[in-house]
């Protein structure tokens, strides 16, 4: 990590410490939801919607229950094709500024290593991320073929796949599909699940 990334998309995070963490590794617009403030202050959600009309936006919340609620609230208000859903891995620990760990005992965005956040955002510096995802043919049919939906152990298989690419466990099939279409090519996905495209 030699210089800051220039990210062309607005990045949505939960709080000011998350914002400060990202400012160490990137140049660009960073908006906070003020935690659950996005539920109570309509102007915050209006701003996010307005940004999404002009440009795709990156959504980067914590991987705990609160982060999932905030992510779900924004996802329900912004068209899917205007969102770039990024996820931090679930890592046990406590932020330095806090006296107690979070309720779930995992680190949030502010507690992530700078290099991890840099690597997470790096693919979106060129401004073509959304176009790449739209061209990716990965679909729910693939998930069914590969046992990621419709089988008894599908949830466990999805969780294992998510963790293998640095995503948190517990993602819905739709969320995992959207993330994988951004993170990897179709060929890379096939390799991950051990399937050849001739099958």
PDB file of C-alpha atoms in Angstrom:
ATOM      1  CA  UNK A   1       0.000   0.000   0.000  1.00  0.00           C
ATOM      2  CA  UNK A   2       2.025   2.946  -1.288  1.00  0.00           C
ATOM      3  CA  UNK A   3      -0.585   5.593  -2.035  1.00  0.00           C
ATOM      4  CA  UNK A   4      -4.255   6.182  -1.384  1.00  0.00           C
ATOM      5  CA  UNK A   5      -6.867   4.741  -3.701  1.00  0.00           C
ATOM      6  CA  UNK A   6      -8.984   7.140  -5.742  1.00  0.00           C
ATOM      7  CA  UNK A   7     -12.464   5.667  -5.430  1.00  0.00           C
ATOM      8  CA  UNK A   8     -14.993   7.162  -7.890  1.00  0.00           C
ATOM      9  CA  UNK A   9     -18.053   5.819  -6.075  1.00  0.00           C
ATOM     10  CA  UNK A  10     -19.481   7.266  -2.835  1.00  0.00           C
ATOM     11  CA  UNK A  11     -18.809   4.895   0.075  1.00  0.00           C
ATOM     12  CA  UNK A  12     -21.437   4.437   2.804  1.00  0.00           C
ATOM     13  CA  UNK A  13     -20.229   3.384   6.268  1.00  0.00           C
ATOM     14  CA  UNK A  14     -21.850   3.369   9.691  1.00  0.00           C
ATOM     15  CA  UNK A  15     -19.919   5.834  11.827  1.00  0.00           C
ATOM     16  CA  UNK A  16     -17.227   8.503  11.961  1.00  0.00           C
ATOM     17  CA  UNK A  17     -14.530   6.081  13.151  1.00  0.00           C
ATOM     18  CA  UNK A  18     -15.238   3.882  10.128  1.00  0.00           C
ATOM     19  CA  UNK A  19     -14.945   6.998   7.973  1.00  0.00           C
ATOM     20  CA  UNK A  20     -11.628   7.964   9.582  1.00  0.00           C
ATOM     21  CA  UNK A  21     -10.302   4.466   8.941  1.00  0.00           C
ATOM     22  CA  UNK A  22     -11.180   4.637   5.244  1.00  0.00           C
ATOM     23  CA  UNK A  23      -9.717   8.143   4.910  1.00  0.00           C
ATOM     24  CA  UNK A  24      -6.317   6.576   5.696  1.00  0.00           C
ATOM     25  CA  UNK A  25      -6.450   4.464   2.535  1.00  0.00           C
ATOM     26  CA  UNK A  26      -8.670   6.280   0.013  1.00  0.00           C
ATOM     27  CA  UNK A  27      -9.614   9.590  -1.538  1.00  0.00           C
ATOM     28  CA  UNK A  28     -13.274  10.034  -2.343  1.00  0.00           C
ATOM     29  CA  UNK A  29     -16.682  10.701  -0.857  1.00  0.00           C
ATOM     30  CA  UNK A  30     -17.446   8.838   2.382  1.00  0.00           C
ATOM     31  CA  UNK A  31     -20.912   9.149   3.935  1.00  0.00           C
ATOM     32  CA  UNK A  32     -21.881   7.871   7.389  1.00  0.00           C
ATOM     33  CA  UNK A  33     -25.293   6.500   8.338  1.00  0.00           C
ATOM     34  CA  UNK A  34     -24.696   7.716  11.914  1.00  0.00           C
ATOM     35  CA  UNK A  35     -25.350   4.145  12.998  1.00  0.00           C
ATOM     36  CA  UNK A  36     -29.085   3.632  13.343  1.00  0.00           C
ATOM     37  CA  UNK A  37     -29.546   7.345  12.613  1.00  0.00           C
ATOM     38  CA  UNK A  38     -30.394   6.386   9.034  1.00  0.00           C
ATOM     39  CA  UNK A  39     -33.651   4.898  10.390  1.00  0.00           C
ATOM     40  CA  UNK A  40     -34.705   8.117  12.106  1.00  0.00           C
ATOM     41  CA  UNK A  41     -33.415  10.900   9.872  1.00  0.00           C
ATOM     42  CA  UNK A  42     -35.132  10.837   6.489  1.00  0.00           C
ATOM     43  CA  UNK A  43     -32.700  13.364   5.052  1.00  0.00           C
ATOM     44  CA  UNK A  44     -29.829  10.860   5.421  1.00  0.00           C
ATOM     45  CA  UNK A  45     -31.649   8.213   3.377  1.00  0.00           C
ATOM     46  CA  UNK A  46     -32.726  10.896   0.891  1.00  0.00           C
ATOM     47  CA  UNK A  47     -29.058  11.860   0.432  1.00  0.00           C
ATOM     48  CA  UNK A  48     -28.059   8.226  -0.157  1.00  0.00           C
ATOM     49  CA  UNK A  49     -30.859   7.798  -2.718  1.00  0.00           C
ATOM     50  CA  UNK A  50     -29.793  10.989  -4.490  1.00  0.00           C
ATOM     51  CA  UNK A  51     -26.172   9.813  -4.645  1.00  0.00           C
ATOM     52  CA  UNK A  52     -27.309   6.463  -6.064  1.00  0.00           C
ATOM     53  CA  UNK A  53     -29.168   8.228  -8.867  1.00  0.00           C
ATOM     54  CA  UNK A  54     -25.933   9.867 -10.014  1.00  0.00           C
ATOM     55  CA  UNK A  55     -23.506   7.002  -9.392  1.00  0.00           C
ATOM     56  CA  UNK A  56     -23.431   3.467  -8.042  1.00  0.00           C
ATOM     57  CA  UNK A  57     -22.623   3.547  -4.334  1.00  0.00           C
ATOM     58  CA  UNK A  58     -20.470   1.246  -2.227  1.00  0.00           C
ATOM     59  CA  UNK A  59     -22.134  -0.059   0.928  1.00  0.00           C
ATOM     60  CA  UNK A  60     -19.690  -1.183   3.626  1.00  0.00           C
ATOM     61  CA  UNK A  61     -21.227  -1.907   7.025  1.00  0.00           C
ATOM     62  CA  UNK A  62     -20.032  -4.049   9.920  1.00  0.00           C
ATOM     63  CA  UNK A  63     -20.690  -7.789   9.700  1.00  0.00           C
ATOM     64  CA  UNK A  64     -22.623  -7.932  12.978  1.00  0.00           C
ATOM     65  CA  UNK A  65     -26.384  -7.878  13.505  1.00  0.00           C
ATOM     66  CA  UNK A  66     -26.570  -4.082  13.630  1.00  0.00           C
ATOM     67  CA  UNK A  67     -24.592  -3.770  10.408  1.00  0.00           C
ATOM     68  CA  UNK A  68     -26.897  -6.247   8.688  1.00  0.00           C
ATOM     69  CA  UNK A  69     -29.973  -4.238   9.769  1.00  0.00           C
ATOM     70  CA  UNK A  70     -28.498  -0.999   8.449  1.00  0.00           C
ATOM     71  CA  UNK A  71     -27.462  -2.715   5.202  1.00  0.00           C
ATOM     72  CA  UNK A  72     -30.957  -4.179   4.785  1.00  0.00           C
ATOM     73  CA  UNK A  73     -32.584  -0.777   5.374  1.00  0.00           C
ATOM     74  CA  UNK A  74     -30.454   0.900   2.691  1.00  0.00           C
ATOM     75  CA  UNK A  75     -30.804  -2.039   0.301  1.00  0.00           C
ATOM     76  CA  UNK A  76     -34.592  -1.792   0.521  1.00  0.00           C
ATOM     77  CA  UNK A  77     -34.436   1.912  -0.415  1.00  0.00           C
ATOM     78  CA  UNK A  78     -31.903   1.868  -3.265  1.00  0.00           C
ATOM     79  CA  UNK A  79     -32.188  -0.091  -6.548  1.00  0.00           C
ATOM     80  CA  UNK A  80     -30.026  -3.225  -6.515  1.00  0.00           C
ATOM     81  CA  UNK A  81     -28.151  -2.230  -9.657  1.00  0.00           C
ATOM     82  CA  UNK A  82     -26.989   0.992  -7.972  1.00  0.00           C
ATOM     83  CA  UNK A  83     -25.384  -0.787  -5.019  1.00  0.00           C
ATOM     84  CA  UNK A  84     -21.935  -2.314  -4.706  1.00  0.00           C
ATOM     85  CA  UNK A  85     -22.223  -4.500  -1.621  1.00  0.00           C
ATOM     86  CA  UNK A  86     -18.865  -4.971   0.111  1.00  0.00           C
ATOM     87  CA  UNK A  87     -18.387  -7.071   3.227  1.00  0.00           C
ATOM     88  CA  UNK A  88     -15.679  -7.306   5.857  1.00  0.00           C
ATOM     89  CA  UNK A  89     -14.862 -10.745   7.285  1.00  0.00           C
ATOM     90  CA  UNK A  90     -16.067 -11.716  10.754  1.00  0.00           C
ATOM     91  CA  UNK A  91     -12.951 -11.369  12.898  1.00  0.00           C
ATOM     92  CA  UNK A  92     -13.073 -11.794  16.671  1.00  0.00           C
ATOM     93  CA  UNK A  93     -11.680  -8.881  18.618  1.00  0.00           C
ATOM     94  CA  UNK A  94     -12.223  -5.438  20.170  1.00  0.00           C
ATOM     95  CA  UNK A  95     -11.571  -1.976  18.754  1.00  0.00           C
ATOM     96  CA  UNK A  96      -8.748  -0.153  20.560  1.00  0.00           C
ATOM     97  CA  UNK A  97     -10.880   2.835  21.550  1.00  0.00           C
ATOM     98  CA  UNK A  98     -13.554   0.650  23.209  1.00  0.00           C
ATOM     99  CA  UNK A  99     -13.411  -0.737  26.733  1.00  0.00           C
ATOM    100  CA  UNK A 100     -15.643  -3.696  25.835  1.00  0.00           C
ATOM    101  CA  UNK A 101     -16.000  -5.781  22.671  1.00  0.00           C
ATOM    102  CA  UNK A 102     -19.196  -5.508  20.646  1.00  0.00           C
ATOM    103  CA  UNK A 103     -22.181  -7.661  21.583  1.00  0.00           C
ATOM    104  CA  UNK A 104     -21.079 -10.270  19.042  1.00  0.00           C
ATOM    105  CA  UNK A 105     -17.378  -9.926  19.867  1.00  0.00           C
ATOM    106  CA  UNK A 106     -16.321  -9.094  16.307  1.00  0.00           C
ATOM    107  CA  UNK A 107     -14.415  -6.180  14.791  1.00  0.00           C
ATOM    108  CA  UNK A 108     -16.193  -3.549  12.746  1.00  0.00           C
ATOM    109  CA  UNK A 109     -14.888  -1.561   9.787  1.00  0.00           C
ATOM    110  CA  UNK A 110     -12.867   0.682  12.121  1.00  0.00           C
ATOM    111  CA  UNK A 111     -11.062  -2.361  13.531  1.00  0.00           C
ATOM    112  CA  UNK A 112     -10.013  -3.823  10.187  1.00  0.00           C
ATOM    113  CA  UNK A 113      -6.368  -3.793   9.091  1.00  0.00           C
ATOM    114  CA  UNK A 114      -5.733  -0.999   6.598  1.00  0.00           C
ATOM    115  CA  UNK A 115      -4.333  -3.471   4.068  1.00  0.00           C
ATOM    116  CA  UNK A 116      -7.508  -5.554   4.191  1.00  0.00           C
ATOM    117  CA  UNK A 117      -9.674  -2.499   3.499  1.00  0.00           C
ATOM    118  CA  UNK A 118      -7.278  -1.360   0.762  1.00  0.00           C
ATOM    119  CA  UNK A 119      -7.491  -4.757  -0.956  1.00  0.00           C
ATOM    120  CA  UNK A 120     -11.284  -4.772  -0.567  1.00  0.00           C
ATOM    121  CA  UNK A 121     -11.685  -1.395  -2.292  1.00  0.00           C
ATOM    122  CA  UNK A 122      -8.872  -1.687  -4.862  1.00  0.00           C
ATOM    123  CA  UNK A 123     -10.978  -3.416  -7.586  1.00  0.00           C
ATOM    124  CA  UNK A 124     -13.384  -0.445  -7.625  1.00  0.00           C
ATOM    125  CA  UNK A 125     -10.787   2.230  -8.323  1.00  0.00           C
ATOM    126  CA  UNK A 126     -11.144   1.979 -12.113  1.00  0.00           C
ATOM    127  CA  UNK A 127     -14.879   2.754 -12.136  1.00  0.00           C
ATOM    128  CA  UNK A 128     -15.883  -0.353 -14.118  1.00  0.00           C
ATOM    129  CA  UNK A 129     -17.025  -2.564 -11.236  1.00  0.00           C
ATOM    130  CA  UNK A 130     -20.749  -2.375 -11.967  1.00  0.00           C
ATOM    131  CA  UNK A 131     -20.238  -3.106 -15.678  1.00  0.00           C
ATOM    132  CA  UNK A 132     -18.133  -6.154 -14.811  1.00  0.00           C
ATOM    133  CA  UNK A 133     -20.795  -7.478 -12.430  1.00  0.00           C
ATOM    134  CA  UNK A 134     -23.546  -6.999 -15.017  1.00  0.00           C
ATOM    135  CA  UNK A 135     -21.541  -9.015 -17.536  1.00  0.00           C
ATOM    136  CA  UNK A 136     -20.970 -11.883 -15.073  1.00  0.00           C
ATOM    137  CA  UNK A 137     -23.394 -14.732 -15.953  1.00  0.00           C
ATOM    138  CA  UNK A 138     -23.313 -16.220 -12.429  1.00  0.00           C
ATOM    139  CA  UNK A 139     -26.929 -16.896 -11.413  1.00  0.00           C
ATOM    140  CA  UNK A 140     -29.208 -18.623  -8.922  1.00  0.00           C
ATOM    141  CA  UNK A 141     -29.249 -21.590 -11.295  1.00  0.00           C
ATOM    142  CA  UNK A 142     -25.532 -22.035 -10.629  1.00  0.00           C
ATOM    143  CA  UNK A 143     -26.190 -21.911  -6.903  1.00  0.00           C
ATOM    144  CA  UNK A 144     -28.777 -24.684  -7.277  1.00  0.00           C
ATOM    145  CA  UNK A 145     -26.495 -26.823  -9.469  1.00  0.00           C
ATOM    146  CA  UNK A 146     -23.682 -26.464  -6.938  1.00  0.00           C
ATOM    147  CA  UNK A 147     -25.844 -27.242  -3.895  1.00  0.00           C
ATOM    148  CA  UNK A 148     -25.742 -23.710  -2.514  1.00  0.00           C
ATOM    149  CA  UNK A 149     -29.544 -23.557  -2.540  1.00  0.00           C
ATOM    150  CA  UNK A 150     -32.268 -26.196  -2.441  1.00  0.00           C
ATOM    151  CA  UNK A 151     -30.351 -28.806  -0.434  1.00  0.00           C
ATOM    152  CA  UNK A 152     -30.273 -29.767   3.249  1.00  0.00           C
ATOM    153  CA  UNK A 153     -26.718 -28.529   3.725  1.00  0.00           C
ATOM    154  CA  UNK A 154     -26.977 -25.488   1.419  1.00  0.00           C
ATOM    155  CA  UNK A 155     -26.611 -22.948   4.235  1.00  0.00           C
ATOM    156  CA  UNK A 156     -23.406 -24.585   5.476  1.00  0.00           C
ATOM    157  CA  UNK A 157     -22.050 -24.757   1.911  1.00  0.00           C
ATOM    158  CA  UNK A 158     -22.813 -21.057   1.330  1.00  0.00           C
ATOM    159  CA  UNK A 159     -21.166 -20.127   4.615  1.00  0.00           C
ATOM    160  CA  UNK A 160     -18.037 -22.127   3.734  1.00  0.00           C
ATOM    161  CA  UNK A 161     -17.855 -20.509   0.288  1.00  0.00           C
ATOM    162  CA  UNK A 162     -18.374 -17.029   1.752  1.00  0.00           C
ATOM    163  CA  UNK A 163     -15.617 -17.465   4.322  1.00  0.00           C
ATOM    164  CA  UNK A 164     -13.249 -18.860   1.665  1.00  0.00           C
ATOM    165  CA  UNK A 165     -13.412 -15.569  -0.253  1.00  0.00           C
ATOM    166  CA  UNK A 166     -13.244 -13.332   2.831  1.00  0.00           C
ATOM    167  CA  UNK A 167     -16.975 -12.718   3.247  1.00  0.00           C
ATOM    168  CA  UNK A 168     -18.923 -13.184   6.481  1.00  0.00           C
ATOM    169  CA  UNK A 169     -20.972 -16.310   7.131  1.00  0.00           C
ATOM    170  CA  UNK A 170     -24.749 -15.978   7.358  1.00  0.00           C
ATOM    171  CA  UNK A 171     -25.311 -14.141   4.072  1.00  0.00           C
ATOM    172  CA  UNK A 172     -28.573 -14.708   2.207  1.00  0.00           C
ATOM    173  CA  UNK A 173     -28.335 -16.416  -1.188  1.00  0.00           C
ATOM    174  CA  UNK A 174     -29.140 -13.115  -2.953  1.00  0.00           C
ATOM    175  CA  UNK A 175     -26.498 -11.189  -0.999  1.00  0.00           C
ATOM    176  CA  UNK A 176     -23.854 -13.846  -1.618  1.00  0.00           C
ATOM    177  CA  UNK A 177     -24.713 -13.988  -5.323  1.00  0.00           C
ATOM    178  CA  UNK A 178     -24.401 -10.198  -5.684  1.00  0.00           C
ATOM    179  CA  UNK A 179     -21.079 -10.181  -3.828  1.00  0.00           C
ATOM    180  CA  UNK A 180     -19.599 -13.033  -5.852  1.00  0.00           C
ATOM    181  CA  UNK A 181     -20.584 -11.405  -9.151  1.00  0.00           C
ATOM    182  CA  UNK A 182     -18.475  -8.416  -8.100  1.00  0.00           C
ATOM    183  CA  UNK A 183     -15.626 -10.349  -6.524  1.00  0.00           C
ATOM    184  CA  UNK A 184     -14.846 -13.026  -9.078  1.00  0.00           C
ATOM    185  CA  UNK A 185     -15.276 -14.012 -12.677  1.00  0.00           C
ATOM    186  CA  UNK A 186     -17.551 -16.890 -13.629  1.00  0.00           C
ATOM    187  CA  UNK A 187     -14.494 -19.090 -14.230  1.00  0.00           C
ATOM    188  CA  UNK A 188     -13.123 -18.233 -10.785  1.00  0.00           C
ATOM    189  CA  UNK A 189     -16.482 -19.139  -9.245  1.00  0.00           C
ATOM    190  CA  UNK A 190     -16.469 -22.527 -11.022  1.00  0.00           C
ATOM    191  CA  UNK A 191     -12.998 -23.191  -9.643  1.00  0.00           C
ATOM    192  CA  UNK A 192     -14.122 -22.260  -6.131  1.00  0.00           C
ATOM    193  CA  UNK A 193     -16.971 -24.772  -6.185  1.00  0.00           C
ATOM    194  CA  UNK A 194     -14.952 -27.427  -8.001  1.00  0.00           C
ATOM    195  CA  UNK A 195     -17.066 -27.513 -11.167  1.00  0.00           C
ATOM    196  CA  UNK A 196     -15.934 -27.311 -14.769  1.00  0.00           C
ATOM    197  CA  UNK A 197     -18.170 -25.452 -17.232  1.00  0.00           C
ATOM    198  CA  UNK A 198     -18.448 -28.643 -19.305  1.00  0.00           C
ATOM    199  CA  UNK A 199     -20.447 -30.334 -16.560  1.00  0.00           C
TER     200      UNK A 199
END
